Amino acid sequence: MTKKKLLRALEGEPLHTPPIWLMRQAGRYLPEYRQVKEKAGSFLNLCYTPKYAVEVTLQPIRRYGFDAAILFSDLPLIAQGLGQKLWYEEGGGPRLDPIREAAGLGPLDPGQVADRLAPVYETVHELVKALPDETTLIGFAGAPWTVACYMVEGGGSREFSEVKGWAFRNPEEFEILIEILVDATAIHLCRQAEAGAEVLQIFDSWASILSDTGFRRWIIEPTKALVSRIRVDFPDIPIIGFPRAAGVMYAEYIAETGVTAVSLDTAISRRWAAENLQSKIPVQGNLDPLALVNGGAYLEQEVRETLDRFSGGPFIFNLGHGIVKETPPENVAALIALVREYSA
Ligand code: CP3
């Protein structure tokens, strides 16, 4: 059997037709997802019930034949694995009982993560059996900094004043939280790999809100520690890093962290990324999710430009951020056709 396309790209092979998958490819834009979520009763129940999580992971594979499936789960679940209270408001994002001082760190226990998140690994295990031979299975976690943002703010945020306040006023104390997260996330990702995830992606959605100094301390250092921890048990597993909107700091991120590939956000200069990043490691990205919502000539032009720029080197077609719920499912089919019919 020939090697799976996504794995070939991650090994550095330029492919005439790049592999394609989309961040958040399972989700509310699909009517069949909404149906299963309704059956599950809640988003968290969907995440924690392997039967349902497997089903929604497979939905976009059946419908579109993507080259990769990404485990259906969510980034803040690790906080719950550590012992923090997590819930979802209907139609909204994650909410957590915020931790804003050292006293709140005491109860967090990385030793509990593997047990509390056991259904997630069960989902991975079941997916290995259910996926088509040519489909790569991706496991994922949030990077320590981004998960810390959710844990300290208590959910999403505009200003990130609480997490920055803590990190800037008392970095030694904040570092304890980051160390706990490196530990917990290493366990979480290794368990996914053990259960059969073939590739791991680390989402650092809030990588763009720190200065150079903050970026090195709270993004690069913890990611580097996390990657080396994973490599102890899984020396060869490909790891995709996604320091979203990190701009020129992407270069330092790839030089320092040891990731196999990077995922690019929509706003980065493609020319700069091809010259400075793809010349060193495989890249993934970076179509604007809103171009996919709107379709038409702009979508076609963006897809062609992306392929013209990146298909000469190792490349994985993806979005620059997660798919949004307003996306017409037929636009996703059109996108796949555009990518697969492309010739330079
Ligand atoms: O298909 C996949 O990509 C796999 C599943 C997946 C989800 N979230 C499902 C989800 C993955 C990989 C994520 C990652 C994630 N979750 C990130 C990193 C990527 C990014 O977007 O920056 C972040 C920051 C989160 C946290 C999160 N979860 C937010 C901010 C929200 C609310 C926003 C929204 O789209 O509603 C969620 C909820 C969430 N995670 C949904 C899904 C399908 C929607 C919940 C629902 O169905 O009601």
mmCIF file of N, CA and C in Angstrom, residues 189-302:
data_model
loop_
_atom_site.group_PDB
_atom_site.id
_atom_site.type_symbol
_atom_site.label_atom_id
_atom_site.label_comp_id
_atom_site.label_asym_id
_atom_site.label_seq_id
_atom_site.Cartn_x
_atom_site.Cartn_y
_atom_site.Cartn_z
ATOM 1 N N LEU A 189 -1.595 14.095 24.832
ATOM 2 C CA LEU A 189 -1.214 13.825 23.440
ATOM 3 C C LEU A 189 -0.580 12.445 23.292
ATOM 4 N N CYS A 190 0.215 12.031 24.252
ATOM 5 C CA CYS A 190 0.816 10.692 24.172
ATOM 6 C C CYS A 190 -0.268 9.615 24.247
ATOM 7 N N ARG A 191 -1.290 9.843 25.063
ATOM 8 C CA ARG A 191 -2.392 8.880 25.126
ATOM 9 C C ARG A 191 -3.114 8.778 23.781
ATOM 10 N N GLN A 192 -3.275 9.909 23.131
ATOM 11 C CA GLN A 192 -3.922 9.889 21.807
ATOM 12 C C GLN A 192 -3.050 9.121 20.806
ATOM 13 N N ALA A 193 -1.744 9.345 20.873
ATOM 14 C CA ALA A 193 -0.826 8.645 19.960
ATOM 15 C C ALA A 193 -0.868 7.135 20.239
ATOM 16 N N GLU A 194 -0.857 6.787 21.516
ATOM 17 C CA GLU A 194 -0.932 5.380 21.908
ATOM 18 C C GLU A 194 -2.203 4.718 21.379
ATOM 19 N N ALA A 195 -3.303 5.481 21.405
ATOM 20 C CA ALA A 195 -4.585 4.943 20.958
ATOM 21 C C ALA A 195 -4.680 4.870 19.432
ATOM 22 N N GLY A 196 -3.727 5.516 18.724
ATOM 23 C CA GLY A 196 -3.705 5.380 17.271
ATOM 24 C C GLY A 196 -3.691 6.661 16.464
ATOM 25 N N ALA A 197 -3.610 7.824 17.128
ATOM 26 C CA ALA A 197 -3.477 9.069 16.352
ATOM 27 C C ALA A 197 -2.127 9.051 15.645
ATOM 28 N N GLU A 198 -2.133 9.365 14.346
ATOM 29 C CA GLU A 198 -0.893 9.262 13.553
ATOM 30 C C GLU A 198 -0.142 10.573 13.457
ATOM 31 N N VAL A 199 -0.845 11.674 13.717
ATOM 32 C CA VAL A 199 -0.279 13.023 13.639
ATOM 33 C C VAL A 199 -0.881 13.784 14.819
ATOM 34 N N LEU A 200 -0.133 14.737 15.381
ATOM 35 C CA LEU A 200 -0.677 15.558 16.465
ATOM 36 C C LEU A 200 -0.617 17.029 16.066
ATOM 37 N N GLN A 201 -1.685 17.759 16.366
ATOM 38 C CA GLN A 201 -1.638 19.202 16.104
ATOM 39 C C GLN A 201 -1.799 19.966 17.417
ATOM 40 N N ILE A 202 -0.947 20.974 17.584
ATOM 41 C CA ILE A 202 -0.983 21.820 18.783
ATOM 42 C C ILE A 202 -1.535 23.192 18.395
ATOM 43 N N PHE A 203 -2.729 23.519 18.916
ATOM 44 C CA PHE A 203 -3.396 24.787 18.578
ATOM 45 C C PHE A 203 -2.990 25.885 19.561
ATOM 46 N N ASP A 204 -2.293 26.908 19.079
ATOM 47 C CA ASP A 204 -2.001 28.069 19.919
ATOM 48 C C ASP A 204 -2.756 29.271 19.354
ATOM 49 N N SER A 205 -4.054 29.262 19.588
ATOM 50 C CA SER A 205 -4.942 30.245 18.968
ATOM 51 C C SER A 205 -4.654 31.675 19.403
ATOM 52 N N TRP A 206 -4.088 31.839 20.601
ATOM 53 C CA TRP A 206 -3.819 33.197 21.100
ATOM 54 C C TRP A 206 -2.330 33.500 21.146
ATOM 55 N N ALA A 207 -1.612 33.009 20.134
ATOM 56 C CA ALA A 207 -0.158 33.229 20.069
ATOM 57 C C ALA A 207 0.198 34.649 19.664
ATOM 58 N N SER A 208 -0.786 35.423 19.245
ATOM 59 C CA SER A 208 -0.470 36.726 18.642
ATOM 60 C C SER A 208 -0.552 37.883 19.625
ATOM 61 N N ILE A 209 -0.801 37.619 20.894
ATOM 62 C CA ILE A 209 -1.098 38.742 21.793
ATOM 63 C C ILE A 209 0.060 39.094 22.727
ATOM 64 N N LEU A 210 1.239 38.473 22.491
ATOM 65 C CA LEU A 210 2.396 38.734 23.355
ATOM 66 C C LEU A 210 3.512 39.427 22.583
ATOM 67 N N SER A 211 4.376 40.132 23.301
ATOM 68 C CA SER A 211 5.587 40.720 22.691
ATOM 69 C C SER A 211 6.570 39.588 22.381
ATOM 70 N N ASP A 212 7.696 39.934 21.755
ATOM 71 C CA ASP A 212 8.734 38.931 21.463
ATOM 72 C C ASP A 212 9.135 38.174 22.723
ATOM 73 N N THR A 213 9.369 38.947 23.781
ATOM 74 C CA THR A 213 9.833 38.343 25.032
ATOM 75 C C THR A 213 8.777 37.397 25.600
ATOM 76 N N GLY A 214 7.538 37.862 25.607
ATOM 77 C CA GLY A 214 6.452 37.015 26.089
ATOM 78 C C GLY A 214 6.285 35.793 25.194
ATOM 79 N N PHE A 215 6.406 35.987 23.906
ATOM 80 C CA PHE A 215 6.268 34.886 22.947
ATOM 81 C C PHE A 215 7.311 33.803 23.226
ATOM 82 N N ARG A 216 8.538 34.242 23.486
ATOM 83 C CA ARG A 216 9.588 33.239 23.756
ATOM 84 C C ARG A 216 9.303 32.490 25.039
ATOM 85 N N ARG A 217 8.885 33.215 26.059
ATOM 86 C CA ARG A 217 8.699 32.558 27.357
ATOM 87 C C ARG A 217 7.427 31.712 27.432
ATOM 88 N N TRP A 218 6.331 32.226 26.868
ATOM 89 C CA TRP A 218 5.047 31.548 27.095
ATOM 90 C C TRP A 218 4.555 30.739 25.898
ATOM 91 N N ILE A 219 5.186 30.937 24.745
ATOM 92 C CA ILE A 219 4.784 30.156 23.556
ATOM 93 C C ILE A 219 5.920 29.190 23.185
ATOM 94 N N ILE A 220 7.089 29.731 22.884
ATOM 95 C CA ILE A 220 8.179 28.876 22.376
ATOM 96 C C ILE A 220 8.657 27.890 23.442
ATOM 97 N N GLU A 221 8.990 28.382 24.621
ATOM 98 C CA GLU A 221 9.560 27.484 25.641
ATOM 99 C C GLU A 221 8.618 26.338 26.016
ATOM 100 N N PRO A 222 7.360 26.639 26.348
ATOM 101 C CA PRO A 222 6.458 25.519 26.692
ATOM 102 C C PRO A 222 6.205 24.564 25.522
ATOM 103 N N THR A 223 6.140 25.095 24.300
ATOM 104 C CA THR A 223 5.889 24.228 23.142
ATOM 105 C C THR A 223 7.096 23.313 22.905
ATOM 106 N N LYS A 224 8.284 23.914 23.067
ATOM 107 C CA LYS A 224 9.511 23.131 22.917
ATOM 108 C C LYS A 224 9.560 22.004 23.962
ATOM 109 N N ALA A 225 9.207 22.333 25.187
ATOM 110 C CA ALA A 225 9.196 21.326 26.262
ATOM 111 C C ALA A 225 8.164 20.230 25.950
ATOM 112 N N LEU A 226 7.016 20.654 25.468
ATOM 113 C CA LEU A 226 5.944 19.712 25.133
ATOM 114 C C LEU A 226 6.377 18.776 24.008
ATOM 115 N N VAL A 227 6.949 19.345 22.959
ATOM 116 C CA VAL A 227 7.394 18.538 21.816
ATOM 117 C C VAL A 227 8.466 17.546 22.269
ATOM 118 N N SER A 228 9.424 17.998 23.099
ATOM 119 C CA SER A 228 10.452 17.025 23.506
ATOM 120 C C SER A 228 9.889 15.939 24.414
ATOM 121 N N ARG A 229 8.905 16.287 25.229
ATOM 122 C CA ARG A 229 8.263 15.248 26.049
ATOM 123 C C ARG A 229 7.588 14.195 25.177
ATOM 124 N N ILE A 230 6.888 14.638 24.139
ATOM 125 C CA ILE A 230 6.200 13.693 23.249
ATOM 126 C C ILE A 230 7.219 12.808 22.524
ATOM 127 N N ARG A 231 8.324 13.450 22.113
ATOM 128 C CA ARG A 231 9.345 12.717 21.344
ATOM 129 C C ARG A 231 10.053 11.628 22.149
ATOM 130 N N VAL A 232 9.995 11.697 23.475
ATOM 131 C CA VAL A 232 10.601 10.639 24.281
ATOM 132 C C VAL A 232 9.887 9.322 23.979
ATOM 133 N N ASP A 233 8.552 9.363 23.956
ATOM 134 C CA ASP A 233 7.794 8.133 23.708
ATOM 135 C C ASP A 233 7.463 7.906 22.240
ATOM 136 N N PHE A 234 7.341 8.986 21.493
ATOM 137 C CA PHE A 234 6.959 8.877 20.076
ATOM 138 C C PHE A 234 7.931 9.694 19.223
ATOM 139 N N PRO A 235 9.162 9.172 19.055
ATOM 140 C CA PRO A 235 10.209 9.954 18.392
ATOM 141 C C PRO A 235 9.855 10.358 16.961
ATOM 142 N N ASP A 236 9.010 9.572 16.292
ATOM 143 C CA ASP A 236 8.772 9.835 14.871
ATOM 144 C C ASP A 236 7.420 10.453 14.552
ATOM 145 N N ILE A 237 6.593 10.690 15.550
ATOM 146 C CA ILE A 237 5.249 11.164 15.213
ATOM 147 C C ILE A 237 5.301 12.607 14.701
ATOM 148 N N PRO A 238 4.671 12.879 13.559
ATOM 149 C CA PRO A 238 4.660 14.255 13.055
ATOM 150 C C PRO A 238 3.806 15.150 13.944
ATOM 151 N N ILE A 239 4.322 16.340 14.243
ATOM 152 C CA ILE A 239 3.609 17.301 15.080
ATOM 153 C C ILE A 239 3.452 18.610 14.291
ATOM 154 N N ILE A 240 2.203 19.052 14.136
ATOM 155 C CA ILE A 240 1.930 20.316 13.442
ATOM 156 C C ILE A 240 1.681 21.388 14.500
ATOM 157 N N GLY A 241 2.439 22.469 14.454
ATOM 158 C CA GLY A 241 2.233 23.576 15.392
ATOM 159 C C GLY A 241 1.402 24.663 14.715
ATOM 160 N N PHE A 242 0.509 25.295 15.489
ATOM 161 C CA PHE A 242 -0.319 26.370 14.922
ATOM 162 C C PHE A 242 -0.302 27.594 15.842
ATOM 163 N N PRO A 243 0.806 28.366 15.776
ATOM 164 C CA PRO A 243 0.864 29.596 16.565
ATOM 165 C C PRO A 243 0.137 30.695 15.793
ATOM 166 N N ARG A 244 -1.173 30.688 15.894
ATOM 167 C CA ARG A 244 -2.003 31.506 15.009
ATOM 168 C C ARG A 244 -1.644 32.989 15.067
ATOM 169 N N ALA A 245 -1.491 33.572 13.868
ATOM 170 C CA ALA A 245 -1.227 35.014 13.710
ATOM 171 C C ALA A 245 0.073 35.463 14.356
ATOM 172 N N ALA A 246 1.067 34.561 14.430
ATOM 173 C CA ALA A 246 2.347 34.908 15.057
ATOM 174 C C ALA A 246 3.246 35.750 14.159
ATOM 175 N N GLY A 247 2.852 35.969 12.899
ATOM 176 C CA GLY A 247 3.633 36.849 12.017
ATOM 177 C C GLY A 247 5.064 36.364 11.851
ATOM 178 N N VAL A 248 6.014 37.300 11.903
ATOM 179 C CA VAL A 248 7.419 36.909 11.697
ATOM 180 C C VAL A 248 7.920 35.966 12.795
ATOM 181 N N MET A 249 7.216 35.920 13.926
ATOM 182 C CA MET A 249 7.651 35.016 15.003
ATOM 183 C C MET A 249 7.485 33.535 14.626
ATOM 184 N N TYR A 250 6.737 33.273 13.543
ATOM 185 C CA TYR A 250 6.668 31.900 13.042
ATOM 186 C C TYR A 250 8.080 31.351 12.792
ATOM 187 N N ALA A 251 8.980 32.218 12.309
ATOM 188 C CA ALA A 251 10.325 31.754 11.946
ATOM 189 C C ALA A 251 11.062 31.241 13.186
ATOM 190 N N GLU A 252 10.983 32.013 14.265
ATOM 191 C CA GLU A 252 11.625 31.590 15.500
ATOM 192 C C GLU A 252 10.940 30.337 16.071
ATOM 193 N N TYR A 253 9.629 30.319 15.945
ATOM 194 C CA TYR A 253 8.850 29.166 16.439
ATOM 195 C C TYR A 253 9.319 27.874 15.764
ATOM 196 N N ILE A 254 9.494 27.900 14.449
ATOM 197 C CA ILE A 254 9.912 26.646 13.793
ATOM 198 C C ILE A 254 11.382 26.328 14.066
ATOM 199 N N ALA A 255 12.196 27.364 14.247
ATOM 200 C CA ALA A 255 13.611 27.111 14.535
ATOM 201 C C ALA A 255 13.803 26.507 15.920
ATOM 202 N N GLU A 256 12.930 26.861 16.855
ATOM 203 C CA GLU A 256 13.167 26.507 18.259
ATOM 204 C C GLU A 256 12.347 25.332 18.800
ATOM 205 N N THR A 257 11.111 25.166 18.323
ATOM 206 C CA THR A 257 10.217 24.245 19.036
ATOM 207 C C THR A 257 10.381 22.775 18.646
ATOM 208 N N GLY A 258 10.896 22.517 17.440
ATOM 209 C CA GLY A 258 11.020 21.127 17.008
ATOM 210 C C GLY A 258 9.774 20.554 16.353
ATOM 211 N N VAL A 259 8.779 21.414 16.043
ATOM 212 C CA VAL A 259 7.598 20.883 15.348
ATOM 213 C C VAL A 259 7.982 20.411 13.937
ATOM 214 N N THR A 260 7.198 19.489 13.401
ATOM 215 C CA THR A 260 7.450 18.918 12.075
ATOM 216 C C THR A 260 6.968 19.858 10.973
ATOM 217 N N ALA A 261 5.867 20.556 11.240
ATOM 218 C CA ALA A 261 5.221 21.402 10.243
ATOM 219 C C ALA A 261 4.496 22.525 10.973
ATOM 220 N N VAL A 262 4.155 23.600 10.220
ATOM 221 C CA VAL A 262 3.346 24.658 10.837
ATOM 222 C C VAL A 262 2.101 24.943 10.030
ATOM 223 N N SER A 263 1.051 25.310 10.761
ATOM 224 C CA SER A 263 -0.195 25.708 10.151
ATOM 225 C C SER A 263 -0.218 27.237 10.111
ATOM 226 N N LEU A 264 -0.565 27.790 8.955
ATOM 227 C CA LEU A 264 -0.505 29.240 8.749
ATOM 228 C C LEU A 264 -1.889 29.860 8.834
ATOM 229 N N ASP A 265 -1.974 31.016 9.495
ATOM 230 C CA ASP A 265 -3.243 31.741 9.548
ATOM 231 C C ASP A 265 -3.434 32.523 8.254
ATOM 232 N N THR A 266 -4.639 33.039 8.085
ATOM 233 C CA THR A 266 -5.019 33.716 6.854
ATOM 234 C C THR A 266 -4.220 34.988 6.568
ATOM 235 N N ALA A 267 -3.837 35.701 7.634
ATOM 236 C CA ALA A 267 -3.270 37.034 7.431
ATOM 237 C C ALA A 267 -1.784 37.043 7.102
ATOM 238 N N ILE A 268 -1.126 35.907 7.204
ATOM 239 C CA ILE A 268 0.318 35.894 6.950
ATOM 240 C C ILE A 268 0.576 36.108 5.455
ATOM 241 N N SER A 269 1.698 36.730 5.119
ATOM 242 C CA SER A 269 2.060 36.880 3.711
ATOM 243 C C SER A 269 2.470 35.512 3.169
ATOM 244 N N ARG A 270 1.773 35.065 2.136
ATOM 245 C CA ARG A 270 2.101 33.742 1.587
ATOM 246 C C ARG A 270 3.498 33.738 0.979
ATOM 247 N N ARG A 271 3.862 34.843 0.344
ATOM 248 C CA ARG A 271 5.191 34.875 -0.265
ATOM 249 C C ARG A 271 6.271 34.750 0.818
ATOM 250 N N TRP A 272 6.084 35.516 1.911
ATOM 251 C CA TRP A 272 7.049 35.468 3.013
ATOM 252 C C TRP A 272 7.101 34.068 3.610
ATOM 253 N N ALA A 273 5.930 33.473 3.775
ATOM 254 C CA ALA A 273 5.870 32.138 4.391
ATOM 255 C C ALA A 273 6.541 31.089 3.497
ATOM 256 N N ALA A 274 6.352 31.205 2.179
ATOM 257 C CA ALA A 274 6.981 30.243 1.276
ATOM 258 C C ALA A 274 8.505 30.375 1.369
ATOM 259 N N GLU A 275 8.984 31.624 1.383
ATOM 260 C CA GLU A 275 10.435 31.845 1.400
ATOM 261 C C GLU A 275 11.078 31.495 2.741
ATOM 262 N N ASN A 276 10.387 31.832 3.814
ATOM 263 C CA ASN A 276 11.037 31.739 5.125
ATOM 264 C C ASN A 276 10.626 30.539 5.961
ATOM 265 N N LEU A 277 9.493 29.941 5.640
ATOM 266 C CA LEU A 277 9.027 28.817 6.454
ATOM 267 C C LEU A 277 9.013 27.523 5.638
ATOM 268 N N GLN A 278 8.326 27.559 4.488
ATOM 269 C CA GLN A 278 8.204 26.333 3.703
ATOM 270 C C GLN A 278 9.558 25.864 3.167
ATOM 271 N N SER A 279 10.520 26.775 3.067
ATOM 272 C CA SER A 279 11.865 26.372 2.653
ATOM 273 C C SER A 279 12.507 25.495 3.731
ATOM 274 N N LYS A 280 11.952 25.517 4.934
ATOM 275 C CA LYS A 280 12.538 24.745 6.048
ATOM 276 C C LYS A 280 11.680 23.558 6.477
ATOM 277 N N ILE A 281 10.373 23.751 6.555
ATOM 278 C CA ILE A 281 9.494 22.644 6.959
ATOM 279 C C ILE A 281 8.158 22.708 6.190
ATOM 280 N N PRO A 282 7.402 21.615 6.180
ATOM 281 C CA PRO A 282 6.110 21.640 5.492
ATOM 282 C C PRO A 282 5.162 22.667 6.126
ATOM 283 N N VAL A 283 4.325 23.271 5.289
ATOM 284 C CA VAL A 283 3.341 24.223 5.808
ATOM 285 C C VAL A 283 1.923 23.764 5.463
ATOM 286 N N GLN A 284 0.992 24.278 6.258
ATOM 287 C CA GLN A 284 -0.423 23.940 6.102
ATOM 288 C C GLN A 284 -1.218 25.237 6.149
ATOM 289 N N GLY A 285 -2.261 25.339 5.324
ATOM 290 C CA GLY A 285 -3.103 26.535 5.420
ATOM 291 C C GLY A 285 -3.653 26.909 4.068
ATOM 292 N N ASN A 286 -3.942 28.149 3.969
ATOM 293 C CA ASN A 286 -4.298 29.160 4.926
ATOM 294 C C ASN A 286 -5.469 29.980 4.398
ATOM 295 N N LEU A 287 -6.401 29.277 3.715
ATOM 296 C CA LEU A 287 -7.564 29.935 3.118
ATOM 297 C C LEU A 287 -8.428 30.608 4.188
ATOM 298 N N ASP A 288 -8.891 31.797 3.895
ATOM 299 C CA ASP A 288 -9.784 32.519 4.805
ATOM 300 C C ASP A 288 -11.117 31.761 4.933
ATOM 301 N N PRO A 289 -11.520 31.391 6.143
ATOM 302 C CA PRO A 289 -12.799 30.686 6.307
ATOM 303 C C PRO A 289 -13.977 31.467 5.715
ATOM 304 N N LEU A 290 -13.856 32.806 5.681
ATOM 305 C CA LEU A 290 -14.937 33.617 5.104
ATOM 306 C C LEU A 290 -14.959 33.562 3.581
ATOM 307 N N ALA A 291 -13.825 33.268 2.970
ATOM 308 C CA ALA A 291 -13.815 33.054 1.518
ATOM 309 C C ALA A 291 -14.610 31.790 1.210
ATOM 310 N N LEU A 292 -14.523 30.837 2.108
ATOM 311 C CA LEU A 292 -15.264 29.588 1.924
ATOM 312 C C LEU A 292 -16.770 29.797 2.150
ATOM 313 N N VAL A 293 -17.116 30.673 3.067
ATOM 314 C CA VAL A 293 -18.533 30.988 3.294
ATOM 315 C C VAL A 293 -19.135 31.615 2.036
ATOM 316 N N ASN A 294 -18.376 32.531 1.425
ATOM 317 C CA ASN A 294 -18.937 33.327 0.322
ATOM 318 C C ASN A 294 -18.802 32.704 -1.054
ATOM 319 N N GLY A 295 -17.827 31.812 -1.225
ATOM 320 C CA GLY A 295 -17.683 31.097 -2.490
ATOM 321 C C GLY A 295 -17.381 32.015 -3.668
ATOM 322 N N GLY A 296 -17.684 31.539 -4.872
ATOM 323 C CA GLY A 296 -17.576 32.373 -6.059
ATOM 324 C C GLY A 296 -16.149 32.660 -6.496
ATOM 325 N N ALA A 297 -16.015 33.785 -7.237
ATOM 326 C CA ALA A 297 -14.748 34.106 -7.892
ATOM 327 C C ALA A 297 -13.620 34.349 -6.888
ATOM 328 N N TYR A 298 -13.954 34.980 -5.749
ATOM 329 C CA TYR A 298 -12.905 35.265 -4.773
ATOM 330 C C TYR A 298 -12.330 33.964 -4.208
ATOM 331 N N LEU A 299 -13.214 33.018 -3.932
ATOM 332 C CA LEU A 299 -12.757 31.713 -3.435
ATOM 333 C C LEU A 299 -11.826 31.061 -4.456
ATOM 334 N N GLU A 300 -12.256 31.057 -5.720
ATOM 335 C CA GLU A 300 -11.435 30.425 -6.761
ATOM 336 C C GLU A 300 -10.068 31.062 -6.880
ATOM 337 N N GLN A 301 -10.070 32.382 -6.821
ATOM 338 C CA GLN A 301 -8.810 33.119 -6.952
ATOM 339 C C GLN A 301 -7.877 32.822 -5.770
ATOM 340 N N GLU A 302 -8.429 32.796 -4.574
ATOM 341 C CA GLU A 302 -7.618 32.526 -3.379
ATOM 342 C C GLU A 302 -7.056 31.101 -3.392
#
